Coordinates of C-alpha atoms and ligand atoms in Angstrom, one line a residue:
X27 CA 176.2 142.0 -84.5
X28 CA 176.1 143.5 -88.3
X29 CA 174.3 147.1 -87.7
X30 CA 172.7 147.0 -90.9
X31 CA 172.2 143.5 -92.0
X32 CA 168.9 142.5 -91.3
X33 CA 168.4 138.5 -90.3
X34 CA 165.8 135.6 -90.2
X35 CA 166.3 132.7 -88.0
X36 CA 166.7 129.5 -90.0
X37 CA 163.3 127.7 -88.8
X38 CA 160.6 126.7 -91.3
X39 CA 158.5 129.1 -91.8
X40 CA 154.7 129.8 -90.3
X41 CA 151.3 130.8 -91.7
X42 CA 151.1 134.1 -90.3
X43 CA 152.8 137.0 -89.7
X44 CA 152.3 140.1 -88.2
X45 CA 154.5 143.4 -88.8
X46 CA 153.7 146.4 -86.1
X47 CA 155.9 149.6 -86.9
X48 CA 155.5 151.1 -83.4
X49 CA 157.3 154.6 -82.5
X50 CA 156.9 155.6 -78.8
X51 CA 154.0 152.7 -78.3
X52 CA 154.9 151.6 -74.7
X53 CA 151.8 151.7 -73.3
X54 CA 149.9 150.1 -75.9
X55 CA 152.0 147.3 -76.9
X56 CA 151.6 144.6 -73.6
X57 CA 147.9 144.6 -74.6
X58 CA 148.5 144.7 -78.5
X59 CA 150.6 141.1 -77.9
X60 CA 147.8 139.7 -75.6
X61 CA 145.2 140.8 -78.0
X62 CA 146.7 138.9 -80.8
X63 CA 148.0 136.1 -78.5
X64 CA 144.2 135.2 -77.6
X65 CA 142.8 135.4 -81.5
X66 CA 145.8 133.4 -82.4
X67 CA 146.0 130.7 -79.9
X68 CA 147.3 127.6 -81.0
X69 CA 148.6 128.6 -84.5
X70 CA 152.1 128.9 -86.2
X71 CA 152.6 132.5 -86.0
X72 CA 155.1 135.5 -85.4
X73 CA 154.7 139.0 -84.6
X74 CA 157.6 141.2 -85.7
X75 CA 157.7 144.9 -84.5
X76 CA 160.1 146.9 -85.6
X77 CA 161.0 149.9 -83.2
X78 CA 161.4 152.6 -85.3
X79 CA 163.8 154.9 -83.1
X80 CA 161.3 155.1 -79.9
X81 CA 162.4 157.2 -77.0
X82 CA 160.4 155.9 -74.4
X83 CA 160.4 152.2 -73.3
X84 CA 159.0 150.8 -76.6
X85 CA 161.8 148.2 -77.0
X86 CA 162.1 147.2 -73.5
X87 CA 158.3 146.4 -73.7
X88 CA 159.4 144.8 -76.9
X89 CA 161.7 142.9 -74.9
X90 CA 159.4 142.0 -72.4
X91 CA 157.5 140.2 -74.8
X92 CA 159.8 138.3 -76.4
X93 CA 160.5 136.9 -72.6
X94 CA 156.3 136.3 -72.6
X95 CA 156.2 134.8 -76.0
X96 CA 159.5 133.5 -77.1
X97 CA 157.9 131.4 -80.4
X98 CA 156.1 134.2 -81.7
X99 CA 157.8 137.8 -80.6
X100 CA 160.8 139.0 -82.8
X101 CA 161.9 142.5 -82.8
X102 CA 164.0 145.0 -84.6
X103 CA 165.3 148.3 -83.5
X104 CA 166.4 151.0 -85.4
X105 CA 168.6 153.1 -84.2
X106 CA 167.1 156.3 -84.8
X107 CA 163.6 157.6 -86.4
X108 CA 163.0 156.4 -90.2
X109 CA 159.7 156.7 -90.1
X110 CA 156.6 154.2 -90.8
X111 CA 157.4 153.4 -94.2
X112 CA 161.1 152.2 -93.6
X113 CA 159.9 149.8 -90.5
X114 CA 157.1 148.7 -92.6
X115 CA 160.4 147.9 -94.8
X116 CA 162.4 146.0 -92.7
X117 CA 159.9 144.2 -91.2
X118 CA 158.5 142.9 -94.7
X119 CA 162.3 141.7 -95.6
X120 CA 162.4 139.4 -92.1
X121 CA 158.6 138.0 -92.7
X122 CA 158.6 134.0 -92.8
X123 CA 154.8 133.5 -93.2
X124 CA 152.9 133.1 -95.9
X125 CA 150.5 135.8 -94.9
X126 CA 151.7 138.5 -93.7
X127 CA 150.1 141.1 -92.1
X128 CA 150.5 145.2 -91.5
X129 CA 149.0 146.5 -87.8
X130 CA 149.3 150.0 -86.5
X131 CA 150.5 149.3 -82.7
X132 CA 148.1 152.2 -81.0
X133 CA 145.3 149.4 -80.7
X134 CA 142.9 151.4 -83.3
X135 CA 143.0 148.7 -85.4
X136 CA 141.9 145.4 -84.2
X137 CA 143.5 142.1 -84.1
X138 CA 140.1 140.4 -84.3
X139 CA 139.9 141.3 -87.8
X140 CA 143.2 139.2 -88.8
X141 CA 141.4 135.3 -89.1
X142 CA 139.1 136.7 -91.5
X143 CA 141.8 139.0 -94.0
X144 CA 144.1 136.2 -94.3
X145 CA 141.0 133.6 -94.8
X146 CA 140.5 136.1 -97.7
X147 CA 144.6 135.7 -98.9
X148 CA 144.4 131.9 -98.2
X149 CA 140.8 130.8 -99.6
X150 CA 139.8 133.5 -102.1
X151 CA 143.2 133.8 -103.3
X152 CA 143.7 137.8 -103.0
X153 CA 147.2 139.1 -103.2
X154 CA 146.5 142.1 -101.2
X155 CA 143.4 143.0 -98.5
X156 CA 143.6 146.5 -97.2
X157 CA 141.4 147.3 -94.5
X158 CA 138.7 149.9 -95.1
X159 CA 137.7 151.6 -91.6
X160 CA 134.1 152.6 -92.8
X161 CA 133.6 153.9 -89.4
X162 CA 136.5 156.4 -88.3
X163 CA 136.9 157.4 -84.6
X164 CA 139.6 160.4 -85.6
X165 CA 139.0 164.1 -85.6
X166 CA 137.2 166.0 -88.7
X167 CA 140.9 167.3 -89.4
X168 CA 141.6 163.8 -90.5
X169 CA 138.6 162.6 -91.9
X170 CA 137.5 165.0 -94.3
X171 CA 140.9 165.4 -96.2
X172 CA 140.7 161.5 -96.4
X173 CA 138.1 161.3 -98.0
X174 CA 139.4 163.7 -100.5
X175 CA 143.1 161.7 -100.6
X176 CA 141.3 158.4 -101.0
X177 CA 139.3 159.9 -104.1
X178 CA 142.7 161.2 -105.9
X179 CA 144.5 158.3 -104.9
X180 CA 141.6 156.3 -106.4
X181 CA 141.2 158.3 -109.5
X182 CA 145.4 157.8 -110.4
X183 CA 145.9 154.3 -109.7
X184 CA 142.1 152.6 -110.6
X185 CA 142.3 150.6 -107.7
X186 CA 139.1 150.9 -105.6
X187 CA 139.8 150.8 -102.7
X188 CA 137.7 152.9 -99.9
X189 CA 141.0 153.4 -97.3
X190 CA 144.2 153.2 -98.8
X191 CA 146.2 154.5 -95.9
X192 CA 144.2 151.6 -93.4
X193 CA 147.6 150.5 -91.2
X194 CA 145.7 146.7 -91.1
X195 CA 146.7 144.9 -94.2
X196 CA 146.8 141.5 -95.8
X197 CA 149.6 140.5 -98.1
X198 CA 150.5 137.0 -100.1
X199 CA 154.1 137.2 -98.8
X200 CA 155.6 137.2 -102.3
X201 CA 153.8 141.1 -102.5
X202 CA 155.5 142.2 -99.6
X203 CA 159.1 140.7 -100.9
X204 CA 158.4 142.7 -104.3
X205 CA 157.2 145.7 -102.9
X206 CA 159.8 148.6 -102.3
X207 CA 158.1 150.8 -99.2
X208 CA 160.4 153.9 -99.1
X209 CA 160.3 157.3 -98.5
X210 CA 156.5 157.6 -96.8
X211 CA 155.0 155.5 -99.7
X212 CA 153.7 153.3 -97.0
X213 CA 150.2 155.1 -98.2
X214 CA 150.7 153.6 -101.4
X215 CA 151.3 150.0 -101.1
X216 CA 148.6 148.8 -102.9
X217 CA 149.1 151.1 -105.9
X218 CA 152.4 149.9 -105.6
X219 CA 151.7 146.0 -105.9
X220 CA 149.4 146.6 -108.5
X221 CA 152.5 148.2 -110.7
X222 CA 154.4 145.2 -109.8
X223 CA 151.8 143.0 -111.2
X224 CA 149.4 141.5 -108.8
X225 CA 146.0 142.8 -109.5
X226 CA 143.4 140.8 -107.2
X227 CA 143.2 143.6 -104.9
X228 CA 140.1 143.6 -102.5
X229 CA 139.2 144.8 -99.3
X230 CA 137.4 144.5 -95.9
X231 CA 135.6 146.4 -93.4
X232 CA 137.3 146.7 -90.4
X233 CA 136.6 148.1 -87.0
X234 CA 138.4 150.9 -85.6
X235 CA 138.6 152.3 -82.1
X236 CA 140.0 155.8 -81.2
X237 CA 143.8 156.1 -79.6
X238 CA 144.0 154.5 -76.4
X239 CA 147.0 155.8 -75.6
X240 CA 149.5 158.2 -76.7
X241 CA 148.9 160.7 -80.0
X242 CA 149.5 160.8 -83.6
X243 CA 152.6 160.9 -85.1
X244 CA 151.9 162.3 -88.1
X245 CA 150.7 165.8 -88.0
X246 CA 148.6 168.3 -90.7
X247 CA 152.0 167.7 -93.3
X248 CA 151.1 164.1 -94.2
X249 CA 148.5 165.2 -96.6
X250 CA 151.0 167.7 -98.4
X251 CA 153.5 164.8 -98.4
X252 CA 150.4 162.2 -99.3
X253 CA 149.5 164.5 -102.4
X254 CA 153.4 164.8 -103.3
X255 CA 153.8 161.1 -103.7
X256 CA 150.7 160.3 -105.0
X257 CA 151.8 162.5 -107.9
X258 CA 155.5 160.7 -107.8
X259 CA 153.7 156.8 -108.1
X260 CA 151.6 158.3 -110.8
X261 CA 154.7 159.5 -112.9
X262 CA 157.0 156.3 -111.9
X263 CA 154.2 154.0 -112.8
X264 CA 153.8 155.6 -116.5
X265 CA 157.0 156.8 -117.3
X266 CA 159.3 155.2 -114.6
X267 CA 161.0 152.9 -117.2
X268 CA 160.9 155.1 -119.9
X269 CA 161.3 158.8 -118.6
X270 CA 162.1 160.3 -122.1
X271 CA 158.4 159.6 -123.1
X272 CA 157.6 162.5 -121.1
X273 CA 160.2 164.5 -120.8
X274 CA 161.3 164.1 -125.0
X275 CA 158.0 165.2 -125.6
X276 CA 157.3 168.2 -123.7
X277 CA 161.1 169.3 -124.1
X278 CA 160.7 168.9 -128.3
X279 CA 157.1 170.7 -128.1
X280 CA 158.5 173.1 -126.0
X281 CA 161.8 174.0 -128.4
X282 CA 159.7 173.5 -131.7
X283 CA 156.9 176.2 -130.4
X284 CA 160.1 178.7 -129.6
X285 CA 161.4 177.7 -132.7
X286 CA 158.5 178.2 -134.3
X287 CA 157.7 181.7 -133.1
X288 CA 161.4 182.6 -133.5
X289 CA 161.4 182.2 -137.3
X290 CA 157.9 184.0 -137.4
X291 CA 159.8 187.0 -135.8
X292 CA 162.5 186.6 -138.2
X293 CA 160.7 186.6 -141.1
X294 CA 158.6 189.8 -140.1
X295 CA 162.0 191.0 -139.9
X296 CA 163.0 190.0 -143.2
X297 CA 159.9 191.3 -144.8
X298 CA 159.5 194.8 -143.2
X299 CA 163.0 195.2 -144.6
X300 CA 162.2 194.5 -147.9
X301 CA 159.3 196.8 -147.5
X302 CA 162.1 199.5 -146.4
X303 CA 160.1 200.0 -143.6
X304 CA 161.9 200.5 -140.7
X305 CA 162.1 197.4 -139.0
X306 CA 162.8 197.5 -134.9
X307 CA 165.6 195.4 -133.6
X308 CA 165.0 191.8 -133.3
X309 CA 165.8 191.7 -129.9
X310 CA 162.9 194.6 -128.7
X311 CA 159.9 192.6 -129.7
X312 CA 158.8 191.2 -126.7
X313 CA 158.1 188.0 -128.4
X314 CA 161.8 187.1 -128.7
X315 CA 162.3 186.3 -125.7
X316 CA 159.3 184.7 -125.5
X317 CA 160.8 182.3 -128.3
X318 CA 164.6 182.2 -126.4
X319 CA 162.7 181.0 -123.2
X320 CA 161.0 178.0 -124.5
X321 CA 163.6 177.0 -126.7
X322 CA 165.9 177.3 -123.7
X323 CA 163.4 174.8 -121.4
X324 CA 162.9 172.8 -123.9
X325 CA 166.3 171.7 -124.4
X326 CA 166.6 171.4 -120.5
X327 CA 163.3 169.1 -120.5
X328 CA 165.2 167.1 -122.8
X329 CA 168.3 166.8 -121.2
X330 CA 166.8 165.7 -118.4
X331 CA 165.1 163.4 -120.2
X332 CA 168.3 161.7 -121.3
X333 CA 169.6 162.2 -117.2
X334 CA 166.4 160.2 -116.2
X335 CA 167.0 157.8 -118.8
X336 CA 170.7 156.8 -118.2
X337 CA 169.6 156.8 -114.1
X338 CA 166.6 154.5 -115.2
X339 CA 169.2 152.2 -117.2
X340 CA 171.3 151.1 -114.9
X341 CA 168.9 151.3 -112.0
X342 CA 168.7 147.2 -110.1
X343 CA 165.3 147.1 -110.8
X344 CA 165.3 147.8 -114.1
X345 CA 164.9 144.2 -115.5
X346 CA 162.7 142.5 -112.2
X347 CA 159.0 141.3 -113.9
X348 CA 156.8 140.0 -111.9
X349 CA 155.8 136.4 -113.6
X350 CA 152.9 134.5 -113.8
X351 CA 154.1 130.9 -115.1
X352 CA 156.6 130.1 -116.4
X353 CA 156.8 126.3 -118.4
Ligands
UDP421 N1 155.2 155.1 -86.8 C1 155.9 154.4 -86.8 N2 156.9 156.0 -87.4 C2 157.0 157.0 -87.5 C3 155.9 157.8 -87.2 C4 154.6 156.1 -86.6 O1 156.3 153.5 -86.7 O2 157.8 157.6 -87.3 C5 153.8 153.9 -86.2 C6 153.0 154.3 -85.2 O3 153.5 153.7 -84.0 C7 152.0 153.4 -85.4 C8 151.5 153.4 -86.7 O4 152.9 154.1 -87.4 O5 152.0 152.5 -85.0 C9 150.5 155.1 -87.6 O6 151.2 155.7 -86.6 P1 149.7 156.9 -86.4 O7 148.9 155.7 -85.4 O8 150.7 158.1 -85.2 O9 148.8 157.0 -87.2 P2 147.6 157.9 -87.7 O10 146.8 156.5 -87.1 O11 147.1 159.2 -86.7 O12 147.4 157.7 -89.0
MG422 MG1 147.2 155.5 -85.0

């Protein structure tokens, strides 16, 4: 077995793929799979369990489910914990369904929602349908910052979703093949989809349960990381292909500001000398140091822009565009 290559057995595509990222969720898995199978009896579907380096018996549980549901269960197991985004990314690489649904493993998301989510993609033509946990069963330390986070994401992205980070979402397969989910970007897949060119993004109110087994895998640092990622995504969306348009402008303004100040001080010195006054040494004037700092920082920003341009010009995705049509 190649230990990094993901494989997808050559079988005809199916209607529906459910991708379940999981990290130490052994108790939930049998119940989750039984529930999914009950909802989808008789359908052509697959569930791709991505074991994100669990240290409990989760992978054994997935292997057991493979025995029990050989036609429907597939699994990937990471050698170590890589994060939910990495797990989703790898699941997305191997899916064969026309519609792809993501769902958390902890039974907080209800498989009963799957048919309606799928219908919205197939019949109403949505590219992305995000679940909206309108009535949440989570502690207040999570629900309050989440409101702020969703508001900020709406402002930055222009996408009107109430609940960006809902684990339960449905996609057209083309969407999950087009977006790169890495780092902790799983919180922003609708934003990444929009940036790639998928514009029909909707939402559906979904049931949400309290966690039945185990504990949450994300601490309070999720909010700090979430906001940093939001800044990144806003930057990439606007300047990812033309970083010089940000750094160049900032750098030039700073440099010119510094240079202007410098020229002013020089002029003042000449004038003072002409007037015969005892002009101070130019380096004794505090504005001189400010001018110098502005010029140096301006130059550095400018150079950062150049380096960023060189990097984006060599990025493998630099000229990949989503097409609407071709005749
Ligand atoms: N998860 C994962 N890798 C991680 C952390 C979490 O695959 O490093 C999975 C986890 O097992 C669950 C889903 O991501 O299926 C959501 O995690 P969790 O329920 O802990 O998040 P919360 O519901 O508290 O936001
Ligand atoms: Mg959860």
